[in-house]
């Protein structure tokens, strides 16, 4: 699978995992080091301007901190996000599970990665993709996910149902849902919660 965008991952084991699945440039942030590595950040910005980037971090808290940092460091129209579901477990190479007990990019199956890439809106060379209507903040309101007394509870229930991080802000949730679901799918999911 060849992508137009360069893929940004946290570390070398994520890069090794993706190298067997995609044929595109893969850049490591070296975890939190990207916060202080101005040369690496400059490189990521240049690549984003030239071809766009696909941020593909783990679904744990650290992954979201890195994702949010990059989202603020690169113009929004040059960034796409790829989310893996929260799956409990530990990577084979590690003696014990991480702090949150979740598999990272390196630990999930190839099928999960391919599905996440397809849902991210990344440009897959050689594959045409139909563009679904994006989910908007107005849709969140009409579905009761914002603006009502029970909106926060409904958002939490939906995030839990979808195995997504329950600490996502409303905006981050909107971004993630747009990467994973169409409006029609979201509407059905919310209706089934009630």
Short mmCIF file of C-alpha atoms in Angstrom, two decimals:
data_model
loop_
_atom_site.label_atom_id
_atom_site.label_comp_id
_atom_site.label_asym_id
_atom_site.label_seq_id
_atom_site.Cartn_x
_atom_site.Cartn_y
_atom_site.Cartn_z
CA UNK A 1 0.00 0.00 0.00
CA UNK A 2 1.57 3.28 -1.15
CA UNK A 3 0.46 6.55 0.44
CA UNK A 4 0.88 10.08 -0.83
CA UNK A 5 1.39 11.34 2.72
CA UNK A 6 4.47 10.68 4.82
CA UNK A 7 3.64 8.75 7.99
CA UNK A 8 4.67 10.04 11.42
CA UNK A 9 5.12 7.41 14.15
CA UNK A 10 6.44 7.49 17.72
CA UNK A 11 9.36 5.08 17.55
CA UNK A 12 11.45 2.63 15.58
CA UNK A 13 9.36 -0.46 16.36
CA UNK A 14 6.29 1.32 14.98
CA UNK A 15 8.34 2.16 11.89
CA UNK A 16 9.49 -1.45 11.50
CA UNK A 17 5.88 -2.67 11.79
CA UNK A 18 4.58 -0.20 9.18
CA UNK A 19 7.52 -0.78 6.84
CA UNK A 20 6.10 -4.26 6.13
CA UNK A 21 2.67 -2.83 5.25
CA UNK A 22 3.16 0.50 3.50
CA UNK A 23 5.53 1.89 0.91
CA UNK A 24 5.79 5.51 1.98
CA UNK A 25 8.22 7.65 3.95
CA UNK A 26 7.96 6.97 7.69
CA UNK A 27 9.37 9.48 10.17
CA UNK A 28 9.87 8.76 13.88
CA UNK A 29 9.23 11.43 16.51
CA UNK A 30 11.41 9.50 18.98
CA UNK A 31 8.57 9.86 21.46
CA UNK A 32 8.50 13.14 23.35
CA UNK A 33 11.93 14.15 21.98
CA UNK A 34 10.15 15.84 19.07
CA UNK A 35 9.03 18.56 21.52
CA UNK A 36 12.64 19.78 21.87
CA UNK A 37 14.09 18.64 18.54
CA UNK A 38 13.68 21.74 16.37
CA UNK A 39 15.45 20.11 13.42
CA UNK A 40 13.08 17.12 13.42
CA UNK A 41 10.07 19.41 13.74
CA UNK A 42 11.35 21.57 10.89
CA UNK A 43 11.74 18.45 8.73
CA UNK A 44 8.20 17.30 9.56
CA UNK A 45 6.85 20.75 8.62
CA UNK A 46 8.71 20.73 5.30
CA UNK A 47 7.46 17.25 4.46
CA UNK A 48 3.91 18.22 5.47
CA UNK A 49 4.04 21.21 3.13
CA UNK A 50 5.35 19.07 0.26
CA UNK A 51 3.14 15.98 0.52
CA UNK A 52 1.09 16.06 3.74
CA UNK A 53 1.55 13.88 6.80
CA UNK A 54 -0.44 11.07 8.37
CA UNK A 55 -0.03 11.08 12.15
CA UNK A 56 -0.13 7.46 13.34
CA UNK A 57 0.52 7.36 17.09
CA UNK A 58 -0.51 4.87 19.77
CA UNK A 59 -4.00 5.15 21.28
CA UNK A 60 -2.66 5.82 24.78
CA UNK A 61 -2.27 9.14 26.55
CA UNK A 62 1.33 9.66 25.39
CA UNK A 63 0.30 9.04 21.78
CA UNK A 64 -2.41 11.68 22.05
CA UNK A 65 -0.01 14.22 23.57
CA UNK A 66 2.34 13.75 20.59
CA UNK A 67 -0.60 13.84 18.12
CA UNK A 68 -1.91 17.08 19.63
CA UNK A 69 1.55 18.66 19.58
CA UNK A 70 1.97 17.86 15.87
CA UNK A 71 -1.57 19.07 15.13
CA UNK A 72 -0.63 22.45 16.56
CA UNK A 73 2.78 22.57 14.88
CA UNK A 74 1.66 21.86 11.30
CA UNK A 75 -1.12 23.62 9.32
CA UNK A 76 -4.37 21.65 9.67
CA UNK A 77 -4.83 21.19 5.92
CA UNK A 78 -1.49 19.33 5.76
CA UNK A 79 -2.30 16.79 8.51
CA UNK A 80 -4.43 13.66 8.49
CA UNK A 81 -4.89 11.40 11.50
CA UNK A 82 -4.86 7.63 11.70
CA UNK A 83 -6.32 6.08 14.84
CA UNK A 84 -5.97 2.52 16.03
CA UNK A 85 -8.60 1.25 18.46
CA UNK A 86 -7.78 0.82 22.13
CA UNK A 87 -6.91 -2.87 22.42
CA UNK A 88 -5.64 -4.28 25.68
CA UNK A 89 -2.43 -6.30 25.73
CA UNK A 90 1.35 -6.05 25.55
CA UNK A 91 3.83 -6.13 22.70
CA UNK A 92 5.76 -9.39 22.29
CA UNK A 93 9.14 -7.71 22.78
CA UNK A 94 8.17 -6.17 26.13
CA UNK A 95 8.32 -7.89 29.50
CA UNK A 96 5.12 -6.23 30.69
CA UNK A 97 2.28 -4.12 29.34
CA UNK A 98 2.57 -0.35 29.19
CA UNK A 99 1.13 1.94 31.86
CA UNK A 100 -2.33 1.94 30.27
CA UNK A 101 -2.23 -1.73 29.24
CA UNK A 102 -2.90 -0.97 25.57
CA UNK A 103 -1.28 -2.26 22.41
CA UNK A 104 0.55 0.35 20.39
CA UNK A 105 0.99 0.58 16.64
CA UNK A 106 3.70 -2.10 16.75
CA UNK A 107 1.43 -4.54 18.61
CA UNK A 108 -1.78 -4.51 16.58
CA UNK A 109 -2.41 -6.76 13.60
CA UNK A 110 -1.69 -5.79 10.01
CA UNK A 111 -5.45 -5.90 9.33
CA UNK A 112 -6.14 -3.32 12.08
CA UNK A 113 -3.46 -1.04 10.62
CA UNK A 114 -4.73 -1.37 7.05
CA UNK A 115 -8.31 -0.70 8.18
CA UNK A 116 -7.19 2.36 10.19
CA UNK A 117 -5.27 3.74 7.19
CA UNK A 118 -8.25 3.26 4.88
CA UNK A 119 -10.53 5.05 7.37
CA UNK A 120 -8.08 7.92 7.94
CA UNK A 121 -8.70 9.55 4.58
CA UNK A 122 -5.06 9.05 3.56
CA UNK A 123 -4.44 9.18 -0.17
CA UNK A 124 -3.75 5.60 -1.22
CA UNK A 125 -1.99 5.62 -4.60
CA UNK A 126 -3.92 3.52 -7.12
CA UNK A 127 -7.16 3.46 -5.13
CA UNK A 128 -10.01 5.85 -5.67
CA UNK A 129 -11.89 6.75 -2.53
CA UNK A 130 -15.40 8.08 -2.34
CA UNK A 131 -15.63 11.02 0.00
CA UNK A 132 -18.37 10.76 2.61
CA UNK A 133 -19.99 13.83 4.07
CA UNK A 134 -17.91 14.98 7.03
CA UNK A 135 -19.39 14.93 10.49
CA UNK A 136 -19.74 18.50 11.76
CA UNK A 137 -20.19 20.20 15.13
CA UNK A 138 -23.77 20.87 14.06
CA UNK A 139 -24.21 17.10 13.64
CA UNK A 140 -22.90 16.60 17.18
CA UNK A 141 -25.57 19.03 18.37
CA UNK A 142 -28.39 17.43 16.36
CA UNK A 143 -27.40 13.98 17.66
CA UNK A 144 -27.30 15.20 21.26
CA UNK A 145 -23.54 14.85 21.61
CA UNK A 146 -23.26 18.55 22.52
CA UNK A 147 -25.59 21.21 23.87
CA UNK A 148 -27.80 19.10 26.14
CA UNK A 149 -27.79 18.12 29.79
CA UNK A 150 -26.72 14.55 29.00
CA UNK A 151 -24.26 15.31 26.17
CA UNK A 152 -21.14 14.50 28.18
CA UNK A 153 -22.58 11.15 29.30
CA UNK A 154 -23.62 10.31 25.73
CA UNK A 155 -20.15 11.18 24.39
CA UNK A 156 -18.52 9.01 27.07
CA UNK A 157 -20.87 6.10 26.29
CA UNK A 158 -20.14 6.42 22.57
CA UNK A 159 -16.37 6.58 23.10
CA UNK A 160 -16.55 3.50 25.33
CA UNK A 161 -18.73 1.64 22.79
CA UNK A 162 -16.21 2.43 20.03
CA UNK A 163 -13.16 1.46 22.16
CA UNK A 164 -11.83 4.99 21.77
CA UNK A 165 -9.98 6.94 24.49
CA UNK A 166 -12.57 8.32 26.89
CA UNK A 167 -10.45 11.41 27.57
CA UNK A 168 -10.85 12.82 24.02
CA UNK A 169 -12.03 16.42 23.91
CA UNK A 170 -15.11 17.15 21.80
CA UNK A 171 -12.91 18.48 18.97
CA UNK A 172 -10.53 15.51 19.10
CA UNK A 173 -13.53 13.17 19.14
CA UNK A 174 -14.93 14.91 16.06
CA UNK A 175 -11.60 14.50 14.24
CA UNK A 176 -11.31 10.83 15.20
CA UNK A 177 -14.90 10.05 14.19
CA UNK A 178 -14.36 11.72 10.81
CA UNK A 179 -11.38 9.41 10.30
CA UNK A 180 -13.34 6.30 11.19
CA UNK A 181 -17.04 6.76 10.39
CA UNK A 182 -19.45 8.40 7.98
CA UNK A 183 -22.24 10.62 9.29
CA UNK A 184 -24.76 7.86 8.58
CA UNK A 185 -22.70 5.34 10.58
CA UNK A 186 -22.38 7.78 13.48
CA UNK A 187 -26.10 8.49 13.48
CA UNK A 188 -26.86 4.75 13.66
CA UNK A 189 -24.32 4.24 16.45
CA UNK A 190 -25.82 7.06 18.55
CA UNK A 191 -29.37 5.78 17.95
CA UNK A 192 -28.33 2.27 19.06
CA UNK A 193 -26.93 3.67 22.33
CA UNK A 194 -30.37 4.97 23.31
#
